[in-house]
Tab-separated table of C-alpha atoms in Angstrom:
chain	number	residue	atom	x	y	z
U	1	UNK	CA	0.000	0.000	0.000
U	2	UNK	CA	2.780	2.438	0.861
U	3	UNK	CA	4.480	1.479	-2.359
U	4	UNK	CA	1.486	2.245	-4.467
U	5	UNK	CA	0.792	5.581	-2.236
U	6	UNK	CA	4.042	6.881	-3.082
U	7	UNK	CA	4.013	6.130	-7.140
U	8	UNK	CA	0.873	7.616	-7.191
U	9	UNK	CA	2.583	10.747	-5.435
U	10	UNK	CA	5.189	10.389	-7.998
U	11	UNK	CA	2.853	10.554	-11.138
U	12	UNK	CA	1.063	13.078	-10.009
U	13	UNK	CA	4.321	15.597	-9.656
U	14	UNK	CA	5.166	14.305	-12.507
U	15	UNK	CA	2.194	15.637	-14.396
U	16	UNK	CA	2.028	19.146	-12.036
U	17	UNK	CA	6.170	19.589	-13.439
U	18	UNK	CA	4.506	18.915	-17.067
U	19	UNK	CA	2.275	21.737	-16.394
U	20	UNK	CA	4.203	23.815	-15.132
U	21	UNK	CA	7.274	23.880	-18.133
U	22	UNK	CA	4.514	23.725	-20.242
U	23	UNK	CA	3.186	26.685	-19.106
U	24	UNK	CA	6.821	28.705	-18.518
U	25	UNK	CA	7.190	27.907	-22.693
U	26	UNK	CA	3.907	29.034	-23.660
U	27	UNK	CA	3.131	32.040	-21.883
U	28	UNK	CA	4.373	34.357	-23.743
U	29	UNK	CA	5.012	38.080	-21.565
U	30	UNK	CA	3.494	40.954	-23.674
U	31	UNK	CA	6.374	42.563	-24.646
U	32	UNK	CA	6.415	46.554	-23.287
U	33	UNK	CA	6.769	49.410	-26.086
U	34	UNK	CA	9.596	50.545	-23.199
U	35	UNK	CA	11.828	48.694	-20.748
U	36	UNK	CA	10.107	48.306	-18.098
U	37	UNK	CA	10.144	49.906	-14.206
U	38	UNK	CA	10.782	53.626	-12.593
U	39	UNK	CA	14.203	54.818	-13.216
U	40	UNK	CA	15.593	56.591	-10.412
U	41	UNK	CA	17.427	60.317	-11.110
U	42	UNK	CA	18.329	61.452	-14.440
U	43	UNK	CA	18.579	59.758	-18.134
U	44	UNK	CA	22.106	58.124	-19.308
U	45	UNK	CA	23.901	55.070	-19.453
U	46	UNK	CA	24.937	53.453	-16.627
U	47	UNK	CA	27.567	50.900	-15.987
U	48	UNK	CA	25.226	49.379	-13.372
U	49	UNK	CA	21.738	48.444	-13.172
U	50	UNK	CA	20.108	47.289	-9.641
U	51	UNK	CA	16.514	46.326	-10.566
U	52	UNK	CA	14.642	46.490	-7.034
U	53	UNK	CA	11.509	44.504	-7.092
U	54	UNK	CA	9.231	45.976	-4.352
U	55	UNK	CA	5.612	46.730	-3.176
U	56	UNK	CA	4.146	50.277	-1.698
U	57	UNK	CA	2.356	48.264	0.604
U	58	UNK	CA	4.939	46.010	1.867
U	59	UNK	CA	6.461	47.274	5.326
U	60	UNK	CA	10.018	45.540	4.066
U	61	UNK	CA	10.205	47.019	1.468
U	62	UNK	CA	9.370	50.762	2.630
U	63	UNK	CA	12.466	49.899	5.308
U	64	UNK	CA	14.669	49.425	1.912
U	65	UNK	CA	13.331	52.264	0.027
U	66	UNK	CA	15.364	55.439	1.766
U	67	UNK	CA	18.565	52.922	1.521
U	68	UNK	CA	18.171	51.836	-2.551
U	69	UNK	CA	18.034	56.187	-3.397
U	70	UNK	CA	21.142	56.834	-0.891
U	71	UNK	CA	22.569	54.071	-3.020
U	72	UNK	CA	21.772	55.714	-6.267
U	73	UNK	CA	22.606	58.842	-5.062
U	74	UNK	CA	25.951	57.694	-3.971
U	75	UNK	CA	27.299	56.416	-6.986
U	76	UNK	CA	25.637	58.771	-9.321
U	77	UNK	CA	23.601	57.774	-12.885
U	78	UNK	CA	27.037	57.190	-14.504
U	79	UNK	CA	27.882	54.163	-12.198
U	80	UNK	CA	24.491	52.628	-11.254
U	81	UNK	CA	20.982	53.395	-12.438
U	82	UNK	CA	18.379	52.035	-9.577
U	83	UNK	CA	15.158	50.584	-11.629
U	84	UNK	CA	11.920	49.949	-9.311
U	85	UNK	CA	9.450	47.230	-10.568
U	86	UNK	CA	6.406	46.989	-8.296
U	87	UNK	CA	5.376	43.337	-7.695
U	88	UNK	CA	1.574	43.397	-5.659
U	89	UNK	CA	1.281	40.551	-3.987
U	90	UNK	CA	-2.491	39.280	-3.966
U	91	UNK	CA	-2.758	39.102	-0.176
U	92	UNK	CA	-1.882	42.666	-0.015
U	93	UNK	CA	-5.072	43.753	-0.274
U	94	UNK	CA	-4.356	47.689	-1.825
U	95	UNK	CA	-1.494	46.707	-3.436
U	96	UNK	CA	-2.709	46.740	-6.880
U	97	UNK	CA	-4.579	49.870	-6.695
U	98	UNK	CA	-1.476	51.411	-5.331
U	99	UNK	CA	0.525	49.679	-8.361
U	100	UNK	CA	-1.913	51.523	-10.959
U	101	UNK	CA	-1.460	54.396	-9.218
U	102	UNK	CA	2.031	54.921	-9.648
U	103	UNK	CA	1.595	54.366	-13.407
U	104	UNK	CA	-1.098	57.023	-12.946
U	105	UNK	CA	1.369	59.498	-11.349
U	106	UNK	CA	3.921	58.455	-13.445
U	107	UNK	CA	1.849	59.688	-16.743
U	108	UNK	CA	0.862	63.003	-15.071
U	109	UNK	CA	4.151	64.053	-13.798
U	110	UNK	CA	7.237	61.928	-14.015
U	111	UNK	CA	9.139	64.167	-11.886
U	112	UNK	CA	7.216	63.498	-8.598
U	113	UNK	CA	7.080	59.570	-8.534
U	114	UNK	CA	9.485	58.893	-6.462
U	115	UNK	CA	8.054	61.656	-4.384
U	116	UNK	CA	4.904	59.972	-4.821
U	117	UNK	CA	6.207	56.787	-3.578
U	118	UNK	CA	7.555	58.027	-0.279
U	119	UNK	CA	4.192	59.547	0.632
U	120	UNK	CA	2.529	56.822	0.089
U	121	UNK	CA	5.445	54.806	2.491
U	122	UNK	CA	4.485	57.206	4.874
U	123	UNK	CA	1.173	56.485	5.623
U	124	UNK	CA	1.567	53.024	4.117
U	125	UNK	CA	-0.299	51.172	7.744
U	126	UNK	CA	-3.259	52.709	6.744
U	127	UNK	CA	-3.387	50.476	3.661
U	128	UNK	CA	-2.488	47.513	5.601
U	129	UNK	CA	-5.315	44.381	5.388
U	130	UNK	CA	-6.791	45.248	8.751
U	131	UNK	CA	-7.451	49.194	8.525
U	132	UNK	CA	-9.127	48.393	5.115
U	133	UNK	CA	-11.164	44.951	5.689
U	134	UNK	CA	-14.056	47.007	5.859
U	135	UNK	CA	-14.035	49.431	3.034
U	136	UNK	CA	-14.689	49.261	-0.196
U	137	UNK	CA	-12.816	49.686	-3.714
U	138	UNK	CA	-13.902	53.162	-4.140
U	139	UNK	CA	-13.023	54.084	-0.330
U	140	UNK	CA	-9.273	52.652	-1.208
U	141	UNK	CA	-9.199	54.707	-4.174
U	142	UNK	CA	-10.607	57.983	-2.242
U	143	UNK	CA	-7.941	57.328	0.442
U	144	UNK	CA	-5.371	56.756	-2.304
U	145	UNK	CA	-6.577	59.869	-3.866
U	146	UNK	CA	-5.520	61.639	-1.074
U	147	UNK	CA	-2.030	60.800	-0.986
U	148	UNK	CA	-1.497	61.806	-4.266
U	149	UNK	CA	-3.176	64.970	-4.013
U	150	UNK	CA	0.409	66.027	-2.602
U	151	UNK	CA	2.114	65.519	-5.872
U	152	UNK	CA	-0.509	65.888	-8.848
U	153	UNK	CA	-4.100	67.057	-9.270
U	154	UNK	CA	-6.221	64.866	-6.889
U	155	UNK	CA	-9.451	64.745	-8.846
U	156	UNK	CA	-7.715	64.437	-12.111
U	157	UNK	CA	-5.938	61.586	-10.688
U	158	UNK	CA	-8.931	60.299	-8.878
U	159	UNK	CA	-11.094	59.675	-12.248
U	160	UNK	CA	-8.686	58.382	-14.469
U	161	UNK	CA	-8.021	55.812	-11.531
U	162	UNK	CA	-11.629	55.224	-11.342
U	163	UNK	CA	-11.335	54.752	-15.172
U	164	UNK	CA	-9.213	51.950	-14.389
U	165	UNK	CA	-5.701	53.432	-16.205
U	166	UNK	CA	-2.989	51.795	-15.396
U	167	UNK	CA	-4.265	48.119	-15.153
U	168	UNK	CA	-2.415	47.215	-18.524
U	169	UNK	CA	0.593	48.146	-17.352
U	170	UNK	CA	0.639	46.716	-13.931
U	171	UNK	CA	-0.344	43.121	-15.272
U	172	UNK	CA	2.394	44.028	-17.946
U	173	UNK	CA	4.623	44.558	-14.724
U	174	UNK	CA	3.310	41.786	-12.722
U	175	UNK	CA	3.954	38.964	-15.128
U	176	UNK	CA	7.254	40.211	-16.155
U	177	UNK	CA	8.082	39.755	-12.329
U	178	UNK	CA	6.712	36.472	-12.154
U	179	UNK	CA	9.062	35.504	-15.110
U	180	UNK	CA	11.857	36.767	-13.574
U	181	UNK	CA	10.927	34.319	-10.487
U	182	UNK	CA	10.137	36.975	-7.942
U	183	UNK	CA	8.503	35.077	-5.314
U	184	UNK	CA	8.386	38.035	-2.912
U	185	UNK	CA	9.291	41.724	-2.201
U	186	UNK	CA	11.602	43.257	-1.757
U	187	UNK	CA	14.485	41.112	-3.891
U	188	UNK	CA	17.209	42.615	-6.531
U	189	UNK	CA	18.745	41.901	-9.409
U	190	UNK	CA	22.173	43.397	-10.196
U	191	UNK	CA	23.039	43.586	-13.737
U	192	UNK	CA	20.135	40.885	-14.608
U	193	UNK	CA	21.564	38.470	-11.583
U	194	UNK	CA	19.845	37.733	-8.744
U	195	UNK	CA	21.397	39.372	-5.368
U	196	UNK	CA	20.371	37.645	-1.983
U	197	UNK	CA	20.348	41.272	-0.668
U	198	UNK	CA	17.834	41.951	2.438
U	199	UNK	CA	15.765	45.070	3.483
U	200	UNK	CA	17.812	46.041	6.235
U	201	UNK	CA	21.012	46.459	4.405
U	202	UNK	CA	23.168	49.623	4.545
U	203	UNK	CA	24.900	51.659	2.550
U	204	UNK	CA	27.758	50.173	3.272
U	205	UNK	CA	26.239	46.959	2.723
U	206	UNK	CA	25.830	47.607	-0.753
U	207	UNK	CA	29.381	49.283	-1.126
U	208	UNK	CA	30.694	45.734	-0.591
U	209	UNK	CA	28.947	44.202	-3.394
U	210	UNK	CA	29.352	47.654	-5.988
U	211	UNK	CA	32.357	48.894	-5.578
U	212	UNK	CA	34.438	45.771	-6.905
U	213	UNK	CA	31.854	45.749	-9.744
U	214	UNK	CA	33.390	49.072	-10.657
U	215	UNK	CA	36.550	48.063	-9.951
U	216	UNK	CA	36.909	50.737	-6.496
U	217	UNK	CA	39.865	48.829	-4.409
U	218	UNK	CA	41.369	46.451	-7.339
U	219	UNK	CA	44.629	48.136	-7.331
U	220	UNK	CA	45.150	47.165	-3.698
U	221	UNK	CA	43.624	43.719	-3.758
U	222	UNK	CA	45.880	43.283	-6.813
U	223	UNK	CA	49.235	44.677	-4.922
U	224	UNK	CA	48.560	42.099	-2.359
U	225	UNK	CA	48.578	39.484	-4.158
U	226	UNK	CA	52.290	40.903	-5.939
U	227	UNK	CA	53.709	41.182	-2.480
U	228	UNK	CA	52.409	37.980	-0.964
U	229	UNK	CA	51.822	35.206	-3.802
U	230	UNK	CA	48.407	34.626	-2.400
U	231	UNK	CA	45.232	34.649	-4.687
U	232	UNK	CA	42.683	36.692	-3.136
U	233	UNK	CA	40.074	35.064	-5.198
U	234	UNK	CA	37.638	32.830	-3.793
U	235	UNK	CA	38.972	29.204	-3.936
């Protein structure tokens, strides 16, 4: 019986894994007309890119959010360009609306997003499950509203997110993050490569993974190894 328990466990992971590739090959992402995400500062090339996948309504990721612009801010456009994807999760109950939002804000005045998204940090409990269990859509959106009332026109914002703009572009957003295997918020990615970096990190922190990306310290690392004969490479 045990035997015949456990090959019927077998065949039926067997068929979920099926599924599952199956699905990975033939669900195609719409493809953005523009890369997708909020750059942080000014245009230009940059020789890094730190993707930072977070969620307005995730208290982790508001902890991270005053740390990833010191970052950028630190090294400048020229070394590192910080790109924020939001990623609702479905058991954040305002997170979407919040999502659309920013893509509202965004269109009206692409200067004040990221001012947009540290209001909305600020008062970010009052989004929480609990303070909103009660209320309904159009309460979330009134409350919402309000928040961005300190960066754009409130009832201009108000009825295009009654309107529903911005729902295209955060499912657009939403599956790309689910194809990049985002499980969570916040997580990075660092030139396209995953970084097991955690909300609580420091500037410094970061520093220790950046800086030998641009090459800061190689020249001593380098003399070291001259002087001493020892490989300061990881064996």
């Amino acid at each position: 019986m045990a035997n015949k328990q456990k090959n019927n466990f077998n065949i039926l992971m067997q068929q979920w894994l099926i599924i599952y590739f199956a699905c990975q090959v033939c669900a195609q992402v719409p493809i953005p007309n523009r890369p997708l995400g909020f750059p942080y500062g000014s245009e230009g090339q940059s020789l890094i890119q730190l993707d930072a996948f977070i969620d307005l309504t995730c208290p982790f990721s508001m902890v991270a959010f005053p740390t990833l612009k010191e970052v950028a801010d630190h090294y400048g456009v020229a070394n590192l360009r910080l790109n924020v994807v939001l990623f609702p999760p479905p058991y954040h109950r305002s997170a979407w609306l919040a999502t659309q939002s920013t893509f509202i804000v965004q269109d009206m005045d692409s200067a004040v997003t990221f001012k947009w998204m540290a209001d909305f940090f600020a008062v970010q409990k009052k989004f929480f499950n609990d303070p909103t269990r009660n209320k309904s859509n159009s309460e979330i959106m009134s409350m919402i509203a309000d928040v961005a009332g300190n960066v754009v026109d409130r009832s201009a914002f108000l009825s295009k997110l009654e309107e529903d703009e911005g729902d295209s572009d955060a499912r657009i957003m939403w599956k790309y993050s689910c194809s990049r295997y985002m499980s969570g918020t916040p997580q990075f990615l660092v030139n396209g490569v995953t970084l097991a970096a955690s909300s609580s990190w420091t500037l410094d922190d970061w520093k220790s993974i950046i800086d030998p990306l641009l090459g800061v310290g190689v020249s001593s690392r380098e003399q070291h190894t001259e002087e001493t004969g020892n490989s300061v490479m990881p064996q």
